[in-house]
Structure formats: structure tokens, C-alpha cells
């Protein structure tokens, strides 16, 4: 009865079904606790699936009486307390899944007695303490071990390498310390190794990355995640010799130094390579361009230098390229325009120069484009309007100049637009259709003219910075302009009016009258257009009535002409 909408508690009368072998109530809306009666007479029960409900309370000790049980899944509920010792009686249990609850205490000692276990998942609870040194000897038949998102501490037992059948080891987001055992290199069936967000590393001898060399023997490894620990030392060239099946490498948030070896291009099946927030130096190896299936490349927040290689344009499946906060120089490679699936391009906070390549504006899939804090010059590309899906666009703090193209008003999904700290001039382009804007920064430029009144109608606008320009005329007093803490117009000497808190000079009468006239003129145009359309419709109807016979006679000829037109154009296509 899984994946339904059953409500209420689990009926205690189910305990009368003494011949029941399988009970699957996964993914319903069941509440309350597990009836202790279930452990009384269901001696034939082999499978008990209760995951993804709203069950609460403690595990009944009577579950230990279900000695025929092979699979027990109670994950994704609200169970609390400790796992009872009686669970150690389930000697035939091969699958235990109790993740995503509120269970607490040390690693349940009774689990060490379940020597037949193949799948153990107790992640995302509140377990704490350390694991026994003989862990790998007691649970030697495991294929999947998931302990992540708890508060386990101490060293990771080296005996885990004794579990030769292990395919998945997930202990991320705990408080484990010490070194990652080099003996993990003997786990020849390991496919997924997740150790991120712990406290591994800090070896004074600089041997934190020795385990990477040993993983060369793990020929089935598909994902390696040891990010956000304390691993230090130079990036070993041996990484390039890891499994050909490897699709994801996450080493970010550590203290890894040195350069990325050219041989990294040998890992041709990589889909994600993330080494952000380390101490890497040197340049981006051009050999990364050989990994055509790469989807994520994150090298930001390092000390890397040199030019961004044009070979990255060969990674046509790339979706996320994050190179910000480094020391890259030279121009932005136009070849990046070949990455037609690119969603996120972050290359800010570098020393890039030259103009913004027109090819970047061809990346119509872009959602995020950040090129701020560089030395880019020239004009903003006119084709920016092609970026129909972009929501975040920043070219702040560069050396760009000229007018902002009016086509920027076609980027209808824009939410954050940062153009400050350049030498842009002219009036604010017509962005009246960008009603989803939340942050709009034009500060420290040479913009002039009036502040558009329609900005006051942007209900989502949280922050507007027009400071340090040459705007003139009256400051609007509605919308975001009602909250001086949410906008800035300082450094514009010719502005007047606005909210009293701005302490601007009062507007001359002619400025107020001019703004009022513009508003009335706009309303009159709408009225004239409406009247004009109405008159046109009436005139058309009169002509149609007067010429009804003529139109009826001409209709067959019009249809014939239309058919000839379509036939001619279809041949051209």
C-alpha cells in the first residue's frame, strides 16, 4: 500500500496477520508511533517498509522479536530516542535504513551483531561518539555504509578497508579527524567515496594526500568527494591515474597547493571537477579541454594565474564555469561562445582585460554572468538582449564606457543587474519591462538625465543604487523611493525633491510642472490611442457593411491568392 495517501496511525490489528511476510506502507501520511504489537506475533515478517511517513516516538523493543526480518526501512520519519539493543537479535537482517529521523545516542552497539548486513544507512540523525576500531571486522559483508550528517567523531577505523565488498562509503558532514586511511586503496569495489565536511588532515608531515595515491588501485571508483576538510600538501600527479570510470572529483575547501597537472586531461569521463577554495597556483591546464563531457569546472578562490585557455571552448557540454577570485589575466576567450549549454559563468575578481567578446552574448542559456572586478574595457555588447534567461548580470568595477544598449530591456528574467564602477554615460536604458529586478546598481558612472518614474512601480526592487552620477530633476517618492535605506542617489548634485530624509533641495516649480505634464501627456496618449482604435474599428465595420456584396464576391479570389502564396513559400523552405 505504498505511495498512497493513507492517514492516521498503523492499526494494531495488523499484528493478527500472523502469516504476513511483507508489509510496505512507504510514502503515506501515517502518524503516531510504531505499535509494539507488531513485534508480538508477526514471526514470519521478512520485509517491513515504513519510510517517508510522519511516524514519531521511539523504536519499540518488541521489533527484536521479528527474527525472520531481512529488510527494515523506517527512514524519513520523526522517530527519536536511541535504537534498542533488541535489534541485535535480527540475525538475518541484510538491509537497515533508518536515516532522516531524530535518533540519538552513540553508534547503536546492537548493530555490530548484525553480521549479515549489506546495506546500512543511519545518516541524518543525531548520533555521536566514535566508531569501534574493529568496525570492519564486525560488519565485513557491507556493500553500502551511510553515516553522513551526524556528529560522529574520532578517527575513521582503518578496518573499514577489510570490507572488500564495500561499494558506497558515505560519512560526510560529521566530526571525524585524523588521516584518511591509505588502506582504503584496497577497496577494489568502491564506487562512491564521500568524506566531505569533516576535519580530516592537518598532518604535520604533509602526508594528508597520500590516500589519493592509493586510490589508483580502486578501478571502479566513480565519485570522490573529500572537499571541505583540512587536507594540505601539493596536488599529486597520481590523481590523473585514477579510475577511468571516475565522473566526479570534489576537492574544494582544503589547503591543497601547487598546480593542477597537465595529465588531468586523461580523466576523459569527468563530469565535475571542483577544486575551489584551496591554495592552488599556476595556470589552468589546456588539457582540460579534452574532457568534452565536463559539466562543472570550479577553480575559484585560489591563487591561480596565467591566461584562461581557449581550449575550454572545446568543453561543449559545460554548464558551470567558476574561475572568480584568482589572478587570471589576458582576454576572455571568444571560444567560450561554443559552450552552448553554459548556465553559470563567473570570472570576476581577476585581472582580465580587453573587451567583452560578442560571442558571450550568444550563450542564450546563461542564467548567471559575472565579470566584475576586472580590467575590461570598451563598450557593452549590443546583443545583450539575446540573454533571455539571465537573472544575474554583473560587469561592475571595470573600465567599460559608452551607453548601455537598449536591448538589455529584453532580458525579462533579470533579477540582479550590477553596472556600477565603470564609465557608462547617457540616460538609463529603458528597462521598464524588467519588473522582476531586486537589485539594480548603476553607481559611480557618468549617467545623466532624469530618474525614470517607472522604477517606483518595481514591487520586487529591494536595493537601488544610483549614486555618483549626473542625474538631474526630481527624485520619485513612491515604491522603493519611499525607503531611503533601500536606495541611494548621493553624489548627484542636480537632483531635487524626494523624501525629506534625503535632505535634497526643493524642486523648482517648472521641474514639478514638467513631470506632471509628462504624466498627463502619457495618459492623454493612451486615451487618444484608445479613441483612435475605437474609431478605426467602427469605420471598418461601416465599410464592411457597405461593401458586403463586394467582399463576398472577392472572397474566392483572396483564398486563391493565399493558397498560391503558401505553395510558393513552402517550395522555398
Coordinates of C-alpha atoms in Angstrom, one line a residue, residues 3-547:
X3 CA 2.7 5.7 -2.3
X4 CA -0.8 6.5 -1.4
X5 CA -2.4 9.0 0.9
X6 CA -3.2 6.8 3.9
X7 CA -3.6 8.8 7.1
X8 CA -3.9 8.0 10.8
X9 CA -1.9 5.5 12.8
X10 CA -0.7 2.0 11.9
X11 CA -3.6 -0.3 13.0
X12 CA -2.5 -2.6 15.9
X13 CA -4.9 -5.2 14.4
X14 CA -2.2 -5.9 11.7
X15 CA -0.5 -8.0 14.4
X16 CA -3.2 -10.6 13.9
X17 CA -1.9 -11.3 10.4
X18 CA 0.5 -13.9 11.6
X19 CA 1.3 -15.2 8.1
X20 CA 2.3 -11.8 6.8
X21 CA 5.7 -11.8 5.0
X22 CA 5.8 -8.3 3.6
X23 CA 4.3 -5.0 4.9
X24 CA 5.1 -2.0 2.8
X25 CA 3.5 1.3 3.8
X26 CA 6.2 3.6 2.3
X27 CA 5.3 7.2 1.4
X28 CA 2.0 7.8 3.0
X29 CA 0.8 10.3 5.7
X30 CA 0.9 7.9 8.6
X31 CA 1.4 9.4 12.1
X32 CA 2.0 8.3 15.7
X33 CA 4.5 5.6 16.7
X34 CA 5.2 2.0 15.7
X35 CA 2.7 -0.3 17.5
X36 CA 4.6 -2.6 19.8
X37 CA 2.0 -5.3 18.9
X38 CA 3.7 -5.7 15.5
X39 CA 6.6 -7.4 17.2
X40 CA 4.3 -9.8 19.1
X41 CA 3.1 -12.3 16.5
X42 CA 4.5 -11.4 13.0
X43 CA 7.1 -14.0 13.3
X44 CA 7.0 -14.6 9.5
X45 CA 7.6 -11.0 8.6
X46 CA 10.7 -10.6 6.3
X47 CA 10.2 -7.1 4.9
X48 CA 9.0 -4.0 6.8
X49 CA 9.0 -0.8 4.9
X50 CA 7.6 2.3 6.7
X51 CA 9.8 5.1 5.2
X52 CA 8.6 8.5 4.2
X53 CA 5.7 9.0 6.6
X54 CA 5.3 11.2 9.7
X55 CA 5.9 8.5 12.3
X56 CA 7.2 9.6 15.7
X57 CA 8.1 8.2 19.0
X58 CA 10.7 5.6 19.9
X59 CA 11.6 2.3 18.4
X60 CA 9.6 -0.4 20.3
X61 CA 11.8 -3.0 21.8
X62 CA 9.4 -5.7 20.5
X63 CA 10.9 -5.2 17.0
X64 CA 13.7 -7.5 18.2
X65 CA 11.1 -10.4 18.1
X66 CA 10.8 -10.2 14.3
X67 CA 13.6 -12.7 13.9
X68 CA 12.7 -13.5 10.3
X69 CA 13.2 -9.9 9.2
X70 CA 15.6 -9.3 6.3
X71 CA 14.8 -5.7 5.3
X72 CA 13.8 -2.9 7.7
X73 CA 13.3 0.6 6.4
X74 CA 11.9 3.4 8.7
X75 CA 13.8 6.3 7.2
X76 CA 12.4 9.8 6.6
X77 CA 10.2 10.0 9.6
X78 CA 10.4 11.7 13.0
X79 CA 11.5 8.8 15.2
X80 CA 13.6 9.8 18.2
X81 CA 15.5 8.3 21.1
X82 CA 18.0 5.5 20.9
X83 CA 17.9 2.4 18.8
X84 CA 17.0 -0.5 21.2
X85 CA 19.5 -3.2 22.0
X86 CA 17.0 -5.9 21.0
X87 CA 17.6 -5.0 17.3
X88 CA 20.7 -7.1 17.7
X89 CA 18.6 -10.2 17.6
X90 CA 17.7 -9.7 13.9
X91 CA 20.4 -12.0 12.7
X92 CA 19.0 -12.4 9.2
X93 CA 18.8 -8.6 8.6
X94 CA 20.6 -7.6 5.4
X95 CA 19.1 -4.1 4.9
X96 CA 18.7 -1.5 7.7
X97 CA 17.6 2.0 6.7
X98 CA 16.8 4.4 9.5
X99 CA 18.2 7.7 8.0
X100 CA 16.5 11.1 8.3
X101 CA 15.0 10.8 11.7
X102 CA 15.8 12.4 15.1
X103 CA 17.6 9.3 16.6
X104 CA 20.4 10.0 19.0
X105 CA 23.0 8.3 21.2
X106 CA 26.2 6.6 20.2
X107 CA 26.5 4.3 17.2
X108 CA 24.0 1.6 18.2
X109 CA 26.1 -1.2 19.7
X110 CA 23.5 -3.8 18.7
X111 CA 24.2 -3.2 15.0
X112 CA 27.7 -4.7 15.5
X113 CA 25.9 -8.1 16.0
X114 CA 24.2 -7.9 12.6
X115 CA 27.0 -9.7 10.7
X116 CA 24.8 -10.3 7.6
X117 CA 24.2 -6.6 6.9
X118 CA 24.8 -5.5 3.4
X119 CA 23.1 -2.1 3.4
X120 CA 23.4 0.2 6.5
X121 CA 22.0 3.7 6.3
X122 CA 21.7 5.7 9.6
X123 CA 22.6 9.2 8.1
X124 CA 21.0 12.5 9.0
X125 CA 20.2 11.8 12.7
X126 CA 21.9 13.0 15.9
X127 CA 24.3 10.1 16.5
X128 CA 27.6 10.9 18.1
X129 CA 30.7 9.3 19.5
X130 CA 33.3 7.3 17.7
X131 CA 33.3 4.0 15.8
X132 CA 34.8 0.9 17.2
X133 CA 38.3 0.1 15.8
X134 CA 37.1 -3.4 14.8
X135 CA 34.2 -1.9 12.8
X136 CA 35.3 -3.5 9.5
X137 CA 35.7 -6.9 11.1
X138 CA 32.2 -6.9 12.7
X139 CA 30.4 -5.8 9.5
X140 CA 32.5 -7.4 6.9
X141 CA 29.7 -8.0 4.4
X142 CA 28.6 -4.4 3.9
X143 CA 28.1 -3.0 0.4
X144 CA 26.8 0.4 1.4
X145 CA 27.6 2.3 4.5
X146 CA 25.9 5.7 5.0
X147 CA 26.7 7.5 8.3
X148 CA 26.7 11.1 6.9
X149 CA 25.1 14.1 8.6
X150 CA 25.5 13.1 12.2
X151 CA 28.1 14.1 14.9
X152 CA 30.4 11.1 14.8
X153 CA 34.0 12.0 15.8
X154 CA 37.4 10.4 16.2
X155 CA 39.4 8.5 13.6
X156 CA 37.8 6.6 10.8
X157 CA 38.6 3.0 11.6
X158 CA 41.3 1.6 9.3
X159 CA 39.5 -1.8 9.4
X160 CA 36.8 -0.4 7.1
X161 CA 39.3 -1.4 4.4
X162 CA 38.7 -5.0 5.4
X163 CA 35.2 -4.7 3.9
X164 CA 36.1 -6.0 0.5
X165 CA 32.5 -5.9 -0.8
X166 CA 32.1 -2.2 0.0
X167 CA 30.8 -0.1 -2.9
X168 CA 29.5 3.0 -1.1
X169 CA 31.1 4.8 1.8
X170 CA 29.4 8.0 2.8
X171 CA 30.5 9.6 6.1
X172 CA 30.2 13.3 5.1
X173 CA 29.2 16.1 7.5
X174 CA 30.5 14.6 10.7
X175 CA 33.4 15.5 13.0
X176 CA 35.9 12.8 12.0
X177 CA 39.5 13.7 12.4
X178 CA 43.0 12.3 11.6
X179 CA 44.2 11.0 8.3
X180 CA 42.1 9.3 5.6
X181 CA 43.4 5.7 5.7
X182 CA 45.8 4.8 2.9
X183 CA 44.5 1.3 3.3
X184 CA 41.3 2.4 1.5
X185 CA 43.2 1.7 -1.6
X186 CA 42.4 -2.0 -1.1
X187 CA 38.7 -1.3 -1.5
X188 CA 38.6 -2.6 -5.1
X189 CA 34.8 -2.5 -5.4
X190 CA 34.4 1.0 -4.1
X191 CA 32.4 3.3 -6.4
X192 CA 31.4 6.2 -4.2
X193 CA 33.7 7.7 -1.5
X194 CA 32.1 10.6 0.3
X195 CA 34.1 12.2 3.2
X196 CA 33.4 15.9 2.8
X197 CA 32.8 18.4 5.6
X198 CA 34.8 16.7 8.3
X199 CA 38.1 17.5 9.9
X200 CA 40.4 15.1 8.1
X201 CA 44.0 16.3 7.6
X202 CA 46.4 18.5 9.5
X203 CA 49.3 16.0 9.2
X204 CA 52.5 17.8 10.2
X205 CA 54.5 15.6 7.8
X206 CA 52.4 16.8 4.8
X207 CA 51.0 13.3 4.2
X208 CA 47.3 14.3 4.0
X209 CA 47.0 13.4 0.4
X210 CA 48.8 10.1 0.5
X211 CA 45.5 8.3 0.3
X212 CA 44.9 9.7 -3.2
X213 CA 47.9 7.7 -4.5
X214 CA 46.5 4.5 -3.0
X215 CA 43.1 5.1 -4.7
X216 CA 44.8 4.4 -8.1
X217 CA 44.0 0.7 -7.3
X218 CA 40.3 1.4 -7.0
X219 CA 39.5 0.8 -10.6
X220 CA 35.7 1.1 -10.1
X221 CA 35.7 4.5 -8.4
X222 CA 33.1 6.8 -9.9
X223 CA 32.9 9.6 -7.4
X224 CA 35.5 11.1 -5.0
X225 CA 34.3 13.8 -2.5
X226 CA 36.8 14.8 0.2
X227 CA 36.0 18.5 0.0
X228 CA 35.9 21.0 2.9
X229 CA 38.3 19.2 5.3
X230 CA 41.9 20.3 6.3
X231 CA 43.8 18.4 3.7
X232 CA 47.1 20.1 2.8
X233 CA 50.1 19.4 0.6
X234 CA 50.8 19.6 -3.1
X235 CA 48.3 18.3 -5.6
X236 CA 49.6 14.9 -6.5
X237 CA 50.0 13.9 -10.2
X238 CA 48.7 10.5 -9.3
X239 CA 45.1 11.8 -9.4
X240 CA 45.4 11.7 -13.2
X241 CA 45.8 7.9 -12.9
X242 CA 42.6 7.3 -11.0
X243 CA 39.8 5.1 -12.4
X244 CA 38.7 5.7 -16.0
X245 CA 35.1 5.4 -14.6
X246 CA 35.6 8.5 -12.4
X247 CA 33.0 11.1 -13.2
X248 CA 33.2 13.5 -10.2
X249 CA 36.1 14.9 -8.2
X250 CA 35.4 17.3 -5.3
X251 CA 38.5 18.5 -3.5
X252 CA 37.4 22.1 -2.8
X253 CA 37.7 23.8 0.6
X254 CA 41.0 22.4 1.6
X255 CA 44.6 23.6 1.8
X256 CA 45.9 21.9 -1.3
X257 CA 48.7 23.8 -3.1
X258 CA 50.8 23.5 -6.3
X259 CA 49.4 23.3 -9.7
X260 CA 46.9 21.1 -11.5
X261 CA 48.9 18.6 -13.6
X262 CA 48.6 18.6 -17.3
X263 CA 47.8 14.9 -17.1
X264 CA 44.4 15.6 -15.6
X265 CA 43.1 15.5 -19.2
X266 CA 43.5 11.7 -19.0
X267 CA 40.3 11.5 -17.0
X268 CA 38.2 11.8 -20.1
X269 CA 34.9 10.7 -18.4
X270 CA 34.9 13.5 -15.8
X271 CA 31.7 15.4 -15.4
X272 CA 32.6 17.5 -12.4
X273 CA 36.0 18.8 -11.3
X274 CA 35.9 21.1 -8.3
X275 CA 39.0 22.4 -6.5
X276 CA 37.7 25.8 -5.3
X277 CA 38.9 27.5 -2.1
X278 CA 42.4 26.0 -2.0
X279 CA 45.9 27.4 -2.4
X280 CA 46.4 26.4 -6.0
X281 CA 48.9 28.3 -8.1
X282 CA 50.0 28.2 -11.8
X283 CA 47.5 28.1 -14.6
X284 CA 44.6 26.2 -15.9
X285 CA 45.9 23.2 -17.9
X286 CA 44.8 23.3 -21.5
X287 CA 44.3 19.5 -21.4
X288 CA 41.0 20.1 -19.6
X289 CA 39.7 21.0 -23.0
X290 CA 40.0 17.3 -23.9
X291 CA 37.3 16.4 -21.3
X292 CA 34.4 17.2 -23.6
X293 CA 31.7 15.8 -21.2
X294 CA 32.7 18.1 -18.3
X295 CA 29.7 19.8 -16.8
X296 CA 31.1 21.6 -13.8
X297 CA 34.5 23.2 -13.6
X298 CA 35.1 25.1 -10.3
X299 CA 38.5 26.6 -9.6
X300 CA 37.5 29.8 -7.9
X301 CA 39.1 31.3 -4.8
X302 CA 42.6 30.1 -5.4
X303 CA 45.8 31.8 -6.4
X304 CA 45.9 30.6 -10.0
X305 CA 47.4 32.8 -12.7
X306 CA 48.0 33.0 -16.5
X307 CA 45.5 33.2 -19.3
X308 CA 42.2 31.4 -19.5
X309 CA 43.0 28.8 -22.2
X310 CA 40.9 28.9 -25.3
X311 CA 40.7 25.1 -25.1
X312 CA 37.9 25.4 -22.6
X313 CA 35.7 26.3 -25.5
X314 CA 36.0 22.6 -26.6
X315 CA 34.0 21.6 -23.5
X316 CA 30.8 21.9 -25.3
X317 CA 28.7 20.3 -22.5
X318 CA 29.9 22.7 -19.9
X319 CA 27.2 24.2 -17.7
X320 CA 29.0 25.8 -14.8
X321 CA 32.4 27.6 -15.1
X322 CA 33.6 29.3 -11.9
X323 CA 37.0 31.0 -12.1
X324 CA 36.5 34.0 -9.9
X325 CA 38.9 35.3 -7.2
X326 CA 42.2 34.3 -8.8
X327 CA 44.9 36.2 -10.7
X328 CA 44.0 35.3 -14.3
X329 CA 44.9 37.8 -16.9
X330 CA 44.6 38.4 -20.6
X331 CA 41.3 38.4 -22.5
X332 CA 38.1 36.4 -22.1
X333 CA 38.4 33.6 -24.8
X334 CA 35.8 34.1 -27.5
X335 CA 35.8 30.3 -27.8
X336 CA 33.6 30.1 -24.7
X337 CA 30.8 31.0 -27.0
X338 CA 30.9 27.4 -28.2
X339 CA 29.7 26.2 -24.7
X340 CA 26.1 26.5 -25.7
X341 CA 24.8 24.7 -22.6
X342 CA 26.5 27.2 -20.2
X343 CA 24.2 28.3 -17.3
X344 CA 26.7 30.0 -15.0
X345 CA 29.8 31.9 -15.9
X346 CA 31.7 33.5 -13.0
X347 CA 35.0 35.1 -13.9
X348 CA 35.1 38.1 -11.7
X349 CA 37.8 39.3 -9.3
X350 CA 40.7 38.6 -11.7
X351 CA 42.9 40.8 -13.9
X352 CA 41.2 40.1 -17.2
X353 CA 41.4 42.8 -19.8
X354 CA 40.2 43.6 -23.3
X355 CA 36.7 43.8 -24.5
X356 CA 33.7 41.6 -23.6
X357 CA 33.6 39.1 -26.5
X358 CA 30.5 39.3 -28.7
X359 CA 30.4 35.5 -28.6
X360 CA 29.5 35.5 -24.9
X361 CA 26.2 37.2 -25.9
X362 CA 25.4 34.1 -28.0
X363 CA 25.1 31.9 -24.8
X364 CA 21.4 32.2 -24.7
X365 CA 21.2 29.5 -21.9
X366 CA 23.1 31.7 -19.4
X367 CA 21.3 32.3 -16.1
X368 CA 24.3 33.9 -14.3
X369 CA 27.0 36.1 -15.9
X370 CA 29.5 37.7 -13.5
X371 CA 32.6 39.5 -14.9
X372 CA 33.0 42.2 -12.1
X373 CA 36.3 43.4 -10.7
X374 CA 38.5 43.0 -13.7
X375 CA 40.1 45.5 -16.2
X376 CA 37.6 45.0 -19.0
X377 CA 37.3 48.0 -21.4
X378 CA 35.3 49.1 -24.5
X379 CA 31.5 49.1 -24.9
X380 CA 28.9 46.8 -23.6
X381 CA 28.0 44.3 -26.4
X382 CA 24.8 45.4 -28.2
X383 CA 23.4 41.8 -28.3
X384 CA 23.0 41.5 -24.6
X385 CA 19.3 41.2 -25.2
X386 CA 19.8 37.7 -26.5
X387 CA 20.4 36.6 -22.9
X388 CA 16.7 35.9 -22.4
X389 CA 17.2 33.7 -19.3
X390 CA 19.9 35.6 -17.4
X391 CA 18.9 36.5 -13.9
X392 CA 22.2 37.8 -12.5
X393 CA 24.4 40.0 -14.6
X394 CA 27.4 41.9 -13.2
X395 CA 30.1 43.9 -15.0
X396 CA 30.7 46.2 -12.1
X397 CA 34.1 47.8 -11.4
X398 CA 35.7 47.5 -14.8
X399 CA 36.7 50.2 -17.4
X400 CA 33.7 49.9 -19.7
X401 CA 32.2 53.1 -21.3
X402 CA 29.5 54.3 -23.6
X403 CA 25.8 53.8 -23.5
X404 CA 24.1 50.7 -22.1
X405 CA 22.4 49.0 -25.0
X406 CA 18.6 49.4 -25.1
X407 CA 18.4 45.7 -25.8
X408 CA 19.2 45.0 -22.1
X409 CA 15.5 45.7 -21.6
X410 CA 14.7 42.4 -23.4
X411 CA 16.3 40.4 -20.6
X412 CA 13.0 39.8 -19.0
X413 CA 14.2 37.3 -16.3
X414 CA 16.7 39.7 -14.9
X415 CA 16.7 40.0 -11.1
X416 CA 20.1 41.4 -10.3
X417 CA 21.9 43.9 -12.5
X418 CA 25.2 45.4 -11.4
X419 CA 26.8 48.0 -13.7
X420 CA 28.5 50.3 -11.1
X421 CA 32.1 51.4 -11.1
X422 CA 32.6 52.0 -14.8
X423 CA 32.4 55.0 -17.2
X424 CA 29.0 54.4 -18.7
X425 CA 27.2 57.5 -19.8
X426 CA 23.9 58.7 -21.3
X427 CA 20.5 58.0 -19.9
X428 CA 19.3 54.9 -18.1
X429 CA 18.2 52.5 -20.8
X430 CA 14.5 51.6 -21.0
X431 CA 14.2 48.7 -18.5
X432 CA 10.6 49.2 -17.7
X433 CA 9.8 45.6 -18.6
X434 CA 12.4 44.2 -16.1
X435 CA 9.8 44.1 -13.3
X436 CA 11.5 41.2 -11.5
X437 CA 14.5 43.3 -10.6
X438 CA 15.5 43.0 -7.0
X439 CA 19.0 44.7 -7.1
X440 CA 19.9 47.4 -9.6
X441 CA 23.2 49.2 -9.3
X442 CA 24.4 52.0 -11.6
X443 CA 26.6 53.7 -9.1
X444 CA 29.9 55.6 -9.9
X445 CA 29.3 56.1 -13.6
X446 CA 28.5 59.1 -15.8
X447 CA 24.8 58.5 -16.3
X448 CA 22.7 61.6 -16.8
X449 CA 19.1 62.6 -17.4
X450 CA 16.1 62.1 -15.2
X451 CA 15.4 59.1 -12.9
X452 CA 12.7 57.1 -14.7
X453 CA 9.5 57.2 -12.7
X454 CA 8.6 53.6 -13.6
X455 CA 11.3 52.4 -11.2
X456 CA 8.8 53.3 -8.5
X457 CA 6.5 50.6 -9.8
X458 CA 9.0 47.8 -9.4
X459 CA 7.5 46.0 -6.4
X460 CA 10.3 43.5 -6.1
X461 CA 13.1 46.1 -6.1
X462 CA 15.0 45.8 -2.7
X463 CA 18.1 47.8 -3.5
X464 CA 18.7 50.6 -6.0
X465 CA 22.0 52.5 -6.2
X466 CA 22.2 55.5 -8.5
X467 CA 24.9 57.3 -6.5
X468 CA 27.9 59.0 -8.1
X469 CA 26.3 60.0 -11.4
X470 CA 25.0 63.2 -13.1
X471 CA 21.3 62.6 -12.8
X472 CA 19.0 65.6 -12.6
X473 CA 15.4 66.6 -11.9
X474 CA 13.0 65.3 -9.2
X475 CA 13.6 62.1 -7.3
X476 CA 10.4 59.9 -7.3
X477 CA 8.7 59.4 -3.9
X478 CA 6.8 56.1 -4.4
X479 CA 7.8 52.5 -4.3
X480 CA 11.5 51.9 -3.4
X481 CA 12.0 55.6 -3.2
X482 CA 9.8 55.7 -0.1
X483 CA 12.5 53.8 1.9
X484 CA 15.8 55.8 1.9
X485 CA 17.6 52.7 3.4
X486 CA 16.9 50.8 0.2
X487 CA 18.2 53.2 -2.4
X488 CA 21.0 55.8 -2.8
X489 CA 21.1 58.9 -5.0
X490 CA 24.0 60.6 -3.3
X491 CA 26.6 62.4 -5.4
X492 CA 24.1 63.6 -8.0
X493 CA 24.3 67.4 -7.5
X494 CA 21.4 68.3 -9.7
X495 CA 18.7 66.2 -8.1
X496 CA 15.9 67.7 -6.1
X497 CA 12.8 66.7 -4.1
X498 CA 12.4 63.2 -2.9
X499 CA 11.7 62.0 0.6
X500 CA 12.6 64.5 3.4
X501 CA 15.3 62.2 4.7
X502 CA 17.4 62.7 1.6
X503 CA 17.7 66.4 2.5
X504 CA 17.8 67.5 -1.1
X505 CA 16.9 70.9 -2.3
X506 CA 13.2 71.5 -3.2
X507 CA 12.4 71.2 -6.9
X508 CA 11.7 74.4 -8.8
X509 CA 8.1 74.8 -9.9
X510 CA 9.0 74.3 -13.6
X511 CA 10.5 70.8 -12.8
X512 CA 7.4 69.7 -10.9
X513 CA 5.1 71.1 -13.7
X514 CA 7.2 69.3 -16.3
X515 CA 7.0 66.0 -14.6
X516 CA 3.2 66.4 -14.1
X517 CA 2.9 67.3 -17.8
X518 CA 4.8 64.2 -18.8
X519 CA 2.5 62.1 -16.7
X520 CA -0.6 63.7 -18.1
X521 CA 0.8 63.5 -21.6
X522 CA 1.3 59.8 -21.2
X523 CA -2.3 59.4 -20.1
X524 CA -3.6 61.5 -23.0
X525 CA -1.7 59.4 -25.5
X526 CA -3.4 56.3 -24.0
X527 CA -6.8 58.0 -24.4
X528 CA -6.0 59.1 -27.9
X529 CA -4.8 55.7 -28.9
X530 CA -7.9 54.1 -27.4
X531 CA -10.2 56.5 -29.2
X532 CA -8.3 56.1 -32.4
X533 CA -8.6 52.3 -32.2
X534 CA -12.3 52.6 -31.4
X535 CA -12.9 55.0 -34.4
X536 CA -10.9 52.7 -36.7
X537 CA -13.0 49.6 -35.6
X538 CA -16.3 51.5 -36.2
X539 CA -15.1 52.8 -39.6
X540 CA -14.0 49.3 -40.6
X541 CA -17.4 47.8 -39.6
X542 CA -19.2 50.5 -41.6
X543 CA -17.1 49.9 -44.7
X544 CA -17.7 46.2 -44.3
X545 CA -21.4 46.7 -44.1
X546 CA -21.5 49.0 -47.1
X547 CA -19.3 46.6 -49.2

